[in-house]
Amino acid sequence: MAKTPTFTCTACGATHPRWSGRCDACGAWNTIQEEAPLSAGPSKKSLGAGKGRALELLDLATEEAPPPRTRSGMEELDRVLGGGLVPASALLLGGDPGIGKSTLLLQATARFASAGLSCVYVSGEEASAQVRMRAQRLGLGEAPVRLAAETNLRDILTTLDRERPQLAVIDSIQTMWADNVEAAPGSVSQVRAAAHELVSFAKRRGTAVILVGHVTKEGQIAGPRVVEHMVDTVLYFEGERGHQFRILRAVKNRFGPADEIGVFEMTGQGLREVTNPSALFLSDREARSPGAVVFAGIEGTRPVLVEFQALVAPSPTPQARRTVVGWDNARLAMILAVLEARCGIPFAGLDVYLNVAGGMRVGEPAADLAVAAALLSAREDAALPPDMVVFGEISLSGALRPVSQTENRLKEAQKLGFSQAAVPERSTGSAPDGFAMRPVSDLTAFVGEMFGAG
Ligand code: TYD
Ligand code: MG
């Protein structure tokens, strides 16, 4: 095997045949790193030469029961896991440094330990004393969690092999060092090799392994994305610095639905579960403010109400700004184009700011109509009725497409004190008693009805 080096982007994991300053795949600068070539095995002959061991092949049909799951008792975590922790599974918990990954996992491990799992927590970032102090402060000092502060992967694997825990947390994968790979800790090669060893250990010994991965901004340290494909479940812990809300989001789950979220609040005593996120996201809503529109969304299996806020103002520069927080940039551009082309409402020369309140991020196209409503409301300086929620997908023709789970969305809205909803005309499902559905056929009709223009 010729040892051709490969070059890997530390941000997105894409491989390139040669080095370059910018990754074509994700557009990041200075993130491409040379990866040490894999060492050739004992035989350098073609693998087809027939020296391998014949595998035993199995039928698809099985009598085996689904894997037993262990619940932590933290409802917000268990739901995101798909109903609890699965033995022999490998999980990745990604997130910005300082967002609360270690705090979440320390709390979760303590809960799993109290639920009867044997748990080992390996910190490569903090000394044992520091982790202990944090555990004391969080009131978890008595939980039967075994602790180690170590970065040498060989020693860690030997220890885990001896202990055979049911759950092992590795905090973080970027600090681990495999002595058989000639590269610095945190490099793509090291992070991949360490993840591979730990995932193999999980499968071999039946231990559930949780890897912590910091999202990195600079190119020297490999980010969690380079190991996403190796693990069964990928969770991200998100939130805005300065906001106390944290959202745990499953982006991949071989053992449950993806797209599920769990909501937490960072307090002085660690993370607190937020069981009614809608109330939280709408808590400091001002009455009747132009540009603010409440969207009745669905996150995973749960309805969640969030507020979209828009500001539209004449641009002081020839190049008008489009700034979005918590929603897709390209999708905003599309909605602005539809408003202009189909409804004749221009945004040229106007700066547009769009924000989802509370640090939440919305990915559903069902929020299109709420975004359009927020933009129009800001532009016309006219507020929507304060008891109204909005949802619906906008097509390029300006027509409104119905979205899933109308009734769930409306029920949640009613629970939070709203009494009417602007919804796509062809929506199926009926409104709860005392709640008014206002069907809208297309965007032009919506503009006419809400803002008396068109
Ligand atoms: P941490 O879990 O160390 O983040 P990560 O492992 O993702 O890097 O969280 C660090 C932040 O959380 C730190 O800024 C302090 C804050 N924090 C609290 O506000 N309350 C607490 O009880 C704890 C333990 C941390
Ligand atoms: Mg940490």
Coordinates of C-alpha atoms and ligand atoms in Angstrom, one line a residue:
M1 CA 0.0 0.0 0.0
A2 CA 1.5 3.3 -1.0
K3 CA 1.5 5.7 1.9
T4 CA -0.2 8.6 0.3
P5 CA -1.0 11.1 3.0
T6 CA -4.6 12.4 3.2
F7 CA -5.6 15.9 4.2
T8 CA -8.7 16.2 6.4
C9 CA -10.7 19.3 7.4
T10 CA -10.8 19.5 11.2
A11 CA -14.1 21.3 11.1
C12 CA -16.2 19.1 8.9
G13 CA -14.1 16.0 8.4
A14 CA -14.0 16.2 4.6
T15 CA -10.9 14.6 3.0
H16 CA -8.9 16.3 0.3
P17 CA -6.0 14.9 -1.9
R18 CA -3.8 17.9 -1.2
W19 CA -3.5 20.7 1.3
S20 CA -5.2 24.0 0.7
G21 CA -5.9 27.1 2.8
R22 CA -9.7 26.7 2.6
C23 CA -11.9 23.7 2.8
D24 CA -14.1 23.4 -0.3
A25 CA -16.6 21.3 1.6
C26 CA -17.5 23.7 4.4
G27 CA -15.7 26.9 3.5
A28 CA -13.6 27.1 6.7
W29 CA -10.1 28.6 6.5
N30 CA -6.9 27.1 7.9
T31 CA -8.6 23.9 9.0
I32 CA -7.0 21.3 6.7
Q33 CA -4.5 19.1 8.4
E34 CA -2.3 16.2 7.1
E35 CA -3.4 12.9 8.5
A36 CA -0.8 10.3 9.4
P37 CA -1.3 7.4 6.9
L38 CA -2.6 4.2 8.4
S39 CA 0.1 1.7 9.1
A40 CA 0.0 -1.2 6.6
G41 CA -1.0 -4.5 8.1
P42 CA 1.2 -7.6 8.4
S43 CA 0.5 -8.6 4.7
K44 CA 0.9 -6.0 2.0
K45 CA -0.7 -8.3 -0.5
S46 CA -4.2 -7.5 -1.9
L47 CA -6.9 -8.4 0.6
G48 CA -8.6 -10.7 -1.9
A49 CA -5.7 -13.2 -1.6
G50 CA -7.8 -15.5 0.6
K51 CA -6.0 -15.4 4.0
G52 CA -8.9 -14.1 6.0
R53 CA -11.2 -15.9 8.4
A54 CA -14.6 -16.9 7.0
L55 CA -17.4 -15.2 8.8
E56 CA -20.5 -16.8 10.1
L57 CA -23.5 -15.4 8.3
L58 CA -26.8 -14.8 10.1
D59 CA -30.5 -14.5 9.1
L60 CA -32.4 -11.3 9.4
A61 CA -35.1 -12.9 11.5
T62 CA -34.4 -12.7 15.2
E63 CA -35.9 -13.7 18.5
E64 CA -33.9 -11.2 20.4
A65 CA -35.7 -8.6 22.4
P66 CA -34.9 -4.9 21.8
P67 CA -32.0 -3.7 23.9
P68 CA -32.9 -3.0 27.5
R69 CA -32.6 0.7 28.2
T70 CA -31.7 2.5 31.4
R71 CA -33.4 5.7 32.1
S72 CA -31.5 8.4 34.0
G73 CA -34.7 9.9 35.4
M74 CA -33.7 13.2 33.7
E75 CA -36.8 13.3 31.4
E76 CA -35.2 15.8 29.1
L77 CA -32.2 13.6 28.5
D78 CA -34.0 10.3 28.3
R79 CA -36.3 11.5 25.6
V80 CA -33.4 12.8 23.5
L81 CA -31.7 9.4 23.9
G82 CA -34.8 7.7 22.5
G83 CA -36.1 6.4 25.9
G84 CA -32.8 5.8 27.8
L85 CA -29.3 4.6 27.5
V86 CA -28.6 1.5 25.3
P87 CA -25.9 -0.9 26.4
A88 CA -22.9 -1.2 24.0
S89 CA -23.8 2.1 22.3
A90 CA -21.4 4.8 21.4
L91 CA -22.5 8.4 21.9
L92 CA -21.0 11.7 21.0
L93 CA -21.9 14.9 22.9
G94 CA -20.7 17.9 21.0
G95 CA -20.9 21.6 21.9
D96 CA -19.0 24.8 22.3
P97 CA -16.4 24.9 25.1
G98 CA -18.0 26.1 28.3
I99 CA -21.6 25.4 27.2
G100 CA -22.1 22.8 30.0
K101 CA -21.2 19.4 28.6
S102 CA -19.2 18.3 31.6
T103 CA -21.8 19.6 33.9
L104 CA -24.6 17.7 32.0
L105 CA -22.6 14.5 31.9
L106 CA -21.6 14.6 35.5
Q107 CA -25.2 15.1 36.5
A108 CA -26.4 12.4 34.1
T109 CA -23.7 9.9 35.2
A110 CA -24.6 10.4 38.8
R111 CA -28.3 9.7 37.9
F112 CA -27.4 6.6 35.9
A113 CA -25.2 5.4 38.8
S114 CA -28.0 5.9 41.2
A115 CA -30.3 4.0 38.8
G116 CA -27.9 1.0 39.3
L117 CA -25.4 1.3 36.4
S118 CA -21.7 0.9 37.2
C119 CA -20.2 4.2 35.8
V120 CA -16.7 5.4 35.2
Y121 CA -16.0 9.1 34.4
V122 CA -12.7 9.8 32.8
S123 CA -11.7 13.5 32.7
G124 CA -8.8 14.4 30.4
E125 CA -9.4 18.1 31.1
E126 CA -9.8 18.5 34.8
A127 CA -8.0 17.1 37.8
S128 CA -10.0 14.6 39.9
A129 CA -10.1 17.2 42.7
Q130 CA -11.8 19.7 40.4
V131 CA -14.4 17.2 39.2
R132 CA -15.0 16.1 42.8
M133 CA -15.5 19.7 43.9
R134 CA -18.0 20.3 41.2
A135 CA -19.8 17.1 42.1
Q136 CA -20.0 18.3 45.7
R137 CA -21.3 21.7 44.6
L138 CA -24.0 20.0 42.5
G139 CA -25.0 17.8 45.5
L140 CA -23.8 14.7 43.7
G141 CA -20.9 13.9 46.1
E142 CA -22.5 10.6 47.3
A143 CA -23.3 9.2 43.8
P144 CA -21.4 5.9 43.2
V145 CA -19.4 7.2 40.2
R146 CA -15.8 6.0 39.8
L147 CA -13.5 8.8 38.6
A148 CA -10.2 9.1 36.8
A149 CA -8.2 12.0 35.5
E150 CA -6.2 10.6 32.6
T151 CA -5.4 11.2 28.9
N152 CA -3.4 8.1 28.1
L153 CA -5.8 5.9 26.1
R154 CA -3.9 2.7 26.6
D155 CA -4.1 3.1 30.4
I156 CA -7.8 4.1 30.1
L157 CA -8.7 1.1 28.0
T158 CA -6.8 -1.3 30.4
T159 CA -8.7 0.2 33.3
L160 CA -12.0 0.0 31.6
D161 CA -11.2 -3.6 30.6
R162 CA -10.6 -4.5 34.2
E163 CA -13.6 -2.5 35.6
R164 CA -16.1 -3.5 32.9
P165 CA -18.4 -0.6 33.7
Q166 CA -21.8 -0.3 32.1
L167 CA -21.2 3.4 31.3
A168 CA -18.0 5.1 30.6
V169 CA -17.8 8.9 29.9
I170 CA -14.7 10.2 28.2
D171 CA -14.3 14.0 28.7
S172 CA -13.0 14.9 26.1
I173 CA -12.1 13.0 23.0
Q174 CA -9.7 15.8 22.0
T175 CA -7.5 15.3 25.1
M176 CA -7.1 11.6 24.5
W177 CA -3.7 10.4 23.4
A178 CA -3.2 7.0 21.6
D179 CA 0.5 6.1 21.8
N180 CA 0.4 4.2 18.6
V181 CA -0.4 7.2 16.5
E182 CA 2.3 9.7 15.7
A183 CA 0.4 12.9 16.0
A184 CA -0.4 15.5 18.6
P185 CA -3.5 15.0 20.9
G186 CA -6.4 16.8 19.3
S187 CA -5.3 16.2 15.7
V188 CA -7.6 14.5 13.3
S189 CA -5.5 11.3 13.4
Q190 CA -5.5 11.1 17.2
V191 CA -9.1 12.0 17.6
R192 CA -10.2 9.4 15.0
A193 CA -7.9 6.7 16.5
A194 CA -9.1 7.3 20.0
A195 CA -12.7 7.3 19.0
H196 CA -12.2 4.1 17.0
E197 CA -10.6 2.4 20.0
L198 CA -13.3 3.5 22.4
V199 CA -16.2 2.6 20.1
S200 CA -14.7 -0.8 19.5
F201 CA -14.4 -1.2 23.3
A202 CA -18.1 -0.3 23.6
K203 CA -19.1 -3.0 21.1
R204 CA -16.7 -5.6 22.5
R205 CA -17.5 -5.2 26.1
G206 CA -21.1 -4.0 26.1
T207 CA -20.2 -0.8 27.8
A208 CA -22.1 2.4 26.7
V209 CA -19.5 5.0 25.9
I210 CA -20.1 8.7 25.8
L211 CA -17.5 10.8 24.1
V212 CA -17.4 14.6 24.7
G213 CA -16.3 16.6 21.7
H214 CA -15.6 20.4 21.8
V215 CA -16.7 22.3 18.8
T216 CA -13.5 24.1 17.8
K217 CA -13.1 27.4 16.0
E218 CA -9.4 27.2 15.2
G219 CA -8.0 24.6 12.9
Q220 CA -5.4 22.8 15.1
I221 CA -7.9 20.8 17.1
A222 CA -10.3 18.4 15.3
G223 CA -13.9 19.0 16.0
P224 CA -16.6 16.4 16.9
R225 CA -17.7 16.2 13.2
V226 CA -14.7 14.0 12.3
V227 CA -16.1 11.2 14.6
E228 CA -19.8 11.6 14.0
H229 CA -19.9 8.7 11.5
M230 CA -18.3 6.3 14.0
V231 CA -20.8 6.6 16.8
D232 CA -24.4 5.4 17.1
T233 CA -25.8 8.6 18.5
V234 CA -24.8 12.2 18.1
L235 CA -26.1 14.8 20.5
Y236 CA -25.3 18.5 20.4
F237 CA -25.6 20.8 23.4
E238 CA -26.4 24.3 22.2
G239 CA -27.2 27.7 23.6
E240 CA -26.1 31.3 23.6
R241 CA -23.5 32.5 25.9
G242 CA -25.2 35.0 28.2
H243 CA -28.5 33.1 27.9
Q244 CA -29.2 30.5 30.6
F245 CA -31.1 28.1 28.3
R246 CA -29.4 25.1 26.9
I247 CA -30.8 22.8 24.2
L248 CA -29.8 19.2 23.9
R249 CA -30.4 18.0 20.3
A250 CA -30.2 14.6 18.8
V251 CA -28.9 14.9 15.2
K252 CA -28.3 11.2 14.7
N253 CA -29.7 8.3 16.7
R254 CA -29.5 4.6 15.6
F255 CA -31.7 3.8 18.7
G256 CA -34.4 6.4 18.5
P257 CA -35.8 9.4 16.6
A258 CA -33.4 12.1 15.6
D259 CA -34.5 15.8 15.9
E260 CA -35.7 15.3 19.5
I261 CA -34.7 18.1 21.9
G262 CA -34.3 18.4 25.6
V263 CA -34.3 21.8 27.2
F264 CA -32.3 22.8 30.3
E265 CA -31.5 25.9 32.2
M266 CA -28.0 26.6 33.6
T267 CA -28.3 27.6 37.2
G268 CA -25.9 28.1 40.1
Q269 CA -26.7 24.4 41.1
G270 CA -26.0 23.0 37.6
L271 CA -28.5 22.2 34.9
R272 CA -32.2 22.2 35.7
E273 CA -34.7 20.5 33.4
V274 CA -37.2 22.7 31.7
T275 CA -40.3 20.6 31.2
N276 CA -42.4 23.3 29.6
P277 CA -40.1 25.1 27.1
S278 CA -42.9 27.1 25.4
A279 CA -43.6 29.0 28.6
L280 CA -39.9 29.6 29.0
F281 CA -39.3 30.9 25.5
L282 CA -42.3 33.2 25.7
S283 CA -41.8 34.3 29.3
D284 CA -40.7 37.8 28.7
R285 CA -42.9 38.6 25.8
E286 CA -44.0 42.2 25.5
A287 CA -47.6 42.7 24.5
R288 CA -48.3 43.8 20.9
S289 CA -44.9 44.6 19.6
P290 CA -44.4 45.0 15.9
G291 CA -42.0 42.5 14.4
A292 CA -42.7 39.8 17.0
V293 CA -44.7 36.8 15.9
V294 CA -45.3 33.5 17.8
F295 CA -44.6 30.3 15.9
A296 CA -46.2 27.1 17.0
G297 CA -43.5 24.6 16.2
I298 CA -42.8 20.9 16.7
E299 CA -39.4 19.7 18.0
G300 CA -39.2 16.0 17.7
T301 CA -42.3 14.7 19.4
R302 CA -43.1 17.8 21.3
P303 CA -44.8 21.1 20.4
V304 CA -42.8 24.1 21.3
L305 CA -43.9 27.8 20.9
V306 CA -41.2 30.3 20.1
E307 CA -41.1 33.9 19.2
F308 CA -39.6 35.2 16.0
Q309 CA -38.5 38.8 16.1
A310 CA -37.7 41.0 13.1
L311 CA -36.4 44.5 12.7
V312 CA -36.5 46.2 9.3
A313 CA -34.8 49.6 8.9
P314 CA -33.5 51.7 6.1
S315 CA -29.9 50.7 5.3
P316 CA -27.2 53.4 5.7
T317 CA -25.0 51.5 3.2
P318 CA -25.6 50.5 -0.4
Q319 CA -25.3 46.8 0.6
A320 CA -28.3 46.1 2.8
R321 CA -27.7 43.7 5.7
R322 CA -29.4 40.4 6.3
T323 CA -28.6 39.1 9.8
V324 CA -30.2 35.9 11.2
V325 CA -29.9 34.2 14.5
G326 CA -31.6 30.9 15.1
W327 CA -33.0 30.4 11.6
D328 CA -31.6 29.5 8.1
N329 CA -30.0 32.3 6.2
A330 CA -30.9 30.9 2.8
R331 CA -34.5 30.3 3.8
L332 CA -34.8 34.0 4.9
A333 CA -33.5 35.1 1.5
M334 CA -36.1 32.9 -0.2
I335 CA -39.0 34.4 1.9
L336 CA -37.8 37.9 1.1
A337 CA -37.7 37.0 -2.6
V338 CA -41.2 35.5 -2.5
L339 CA -42.5 38.6 -0.6
E340 CA -41.0 40.8 -3.3
A341 CA -41.9 38.8 -6.4
R342 CA -45.3 37.5 -5.5
C343 CA -46.7 40.2 -3.2
G344 CA -44.8 43.2 -4.6
I345 CA -43.3 44.1 -1.2
P346 CA -39.7 45.2 -1.8
F347 CA -37.0 44.9 0.9
A348 CA -34.3 46.4 -1.3
G349 CA -32.4 49.2 0.6
L350 CA -33.7 47.9 3.9
D351 CA -31.6 46.1 6.6
V352 CA -33.3 43.0 7.9
Y353 CA -32.6 41.4 11.3
L354 CA -34.3 38.2 12.3
N355 CA -33.9 36.5 15.6
V356 CA -35.5 33.6 17.5
A357 CA -36.0 34.6 21.1
G358 CA -34.4 32.7 24.0
G359 CA -31.4 31.4 22.0
M360 CA -33.5 28.7 20.3
R361 CA -32.8 27.4 16.8
V362 CA -35.6 26.5 14.5
G363 CA -35.2 24.3 11.5
E364 CA -38.8 23.6 10.4
P365 CA -40.0 25.0 7.1
A366 CA -43.3 25.3 8.9
A367 CA -41.9 28.5 10.4
D368 CA -41.9 30.2 7.0
L369 CA -45.2 32.0 7.5
A370 CA -44.1 33.1 11.0
V371 CA -40.9 34.6 9.5
A372 CA -42.9 36.3 6.7
A373 CA -45.3 37.7 9.3
A374 CA -42.5 39.0 11.5
L375 CA -40.8 40.7 8.5
L376 CA -44.1 42.3 7.3
S377 CA -45.1 43.3 10.8
A378 CA -41.7 45.0 11.3
R379 CA -41.8 46.6 7.9
E380 CA -45.3 47.9 8.3
D381 CA -44.8 48.7 12.0
A382 CA -48.1 46.9 12.7
A383 CA -48.4 44.2 15.3
L384 CA -50.3 40.9 14.8
P385 CA -53.1 40.2 17.3
P386 CA -51.3 39.3 20.6
D387 CA -53.3 36.1 21.0
M388 CA -52.4 34.7 17.6
V389 CA -49.9 32.0 16.6
V390 CA -48.7 31.4 13.0
F391 CA -47.4 28.4 11.1
G392 CA -47.2 27.2 7.5
E393 CA -44.7 26.5 4.8
I394 CA -44.4 29.0 1.9
S395 CA -43.7 27.7 -1.6
L396 CA -41.9 29.7 -4.3
S397 CA -45.2 30.5 -5.9
G398 CA -46.4 32.2 -2.7
A399 CA -48.9 29.4 -1.9
L400 CA -49.1 28.0 1.6
R401 CA -48.5 24.3 2.2
P402 CA -50.0 22.6 5.1
V403 CA -47.7 21.1 7.7
S404 CA -47.8 18.1 10.0
Q405 CA -49.4 17.9 13.5
T406 CA -51.8 20.9 13.2
E407 CA -53.8 19.8 16.2
N408 CA -50.8 19.4 18.5
R409 CA -49.6 22.8 17.6
L410 CA -53.0 24.4 18.3
K411 CA -53.4 22.5 21.6
E412 CA -50.1 23.8 22.9
A413 CA -51.0 27.3 21.7
Q414 CA -54.3 27.2 23.6
K415 CA -52.5 25.8 26.7
L416 CA -50.3 28.9 26.7
G417 CA -53.2 31.3 26.4
F418 CA -53.4 31.9 22.7
S419 CA -56.8 31.8 21.0
Q420 CA -56.3 32.0 17.2
A421 CA -54.0 30.8 14.6
A422 CA -53.2 31.7 11.0
V423 CA -52.7 28.4 9.2
P424 CA -52.5 27.1 5.6
E425 CA -55.9 26.7 4.1
R426 CA -55.6 22.9 3.4
S427 CA -54.5 22.0 6.9
T428 CA -56.1 18.9 8.2
G429 CA -57.2 18.6 11.8
S430 CA -59.5 20.7 13.8
A431 CA -59.0 23.4 16.4
P432 CA -59.7 22.8 20.0
D433 CA -62.9 24.2 21.5
G434 CA -62.8 28.0 21.8
F435 CA -59.8 28.3 19.5
A436 CA -60.2 29.9 16.0
M437 CA -58.3 28.7 12.9
R438 CA -57.8 31.4 10.3
P439 CA -57.1 29.5 7.1
V440 CA -54.9 31.4 4.6
S441 CA -54.6 30.3 0.9
D442 CA -51.5 32.2 -0.1
L443 CA -49.1 34.9 1.1
T444 CA -50.8 37.7 -0.8
A445 CA -54.1 36.9 0.9
F446 CA -52.3 36.8 4.3
V447 CA -50.7 40.2 3.6
G448 CA -54.1 41.7 2.7
E449 CA -55.9 40.2 5.7
M450 CA -53.2 41.1 8.3
F451 CA -51.8 44.3 7.1
G452 CA -54.5 45.6 4.7
A453 CA -52.0 45.9 1.9
G454 CA -51.0 43.7 -1.0
Ligands
TYD1 P1 -18.8 23.0 31.7 O1 -19.8 21.9 32.0 O2 -17.5 23.0 32.3 O3 -18.7 23.2 30.1 P2 -18.0 22.3 29.0 O4 -17.7 21.0 29.6 O5 -19.0 22.2 27.9 O6 -16.8 23.0 28.5 O7 -19.6 24.3 32.1 C1 -18.9 25.4 32.3 C2 -19.8 26.6 32.6 O8 -21.0 26.4 33.3 C3 -19.0 27.6 33.4 O9 -19.0 28.8 32.7 C4 -19.8 27.7 34.7 C5 -21.2 27.2 34.3 N1 -21.8 26.5 35.5 C6 -22.8 27.1 36.1 O10 -23.3 28.2 35.8 N2 -23.4 26.4 37.2 C7 -22.9 25.3 37.6 O11 -23.5 24.7 38.6 C8 -21.8 24.7 36.9 C9 -21.2 23.4 37.4 C10 -21.3 25.4 35.9
MG2 MG -15.8 20.2 30.1

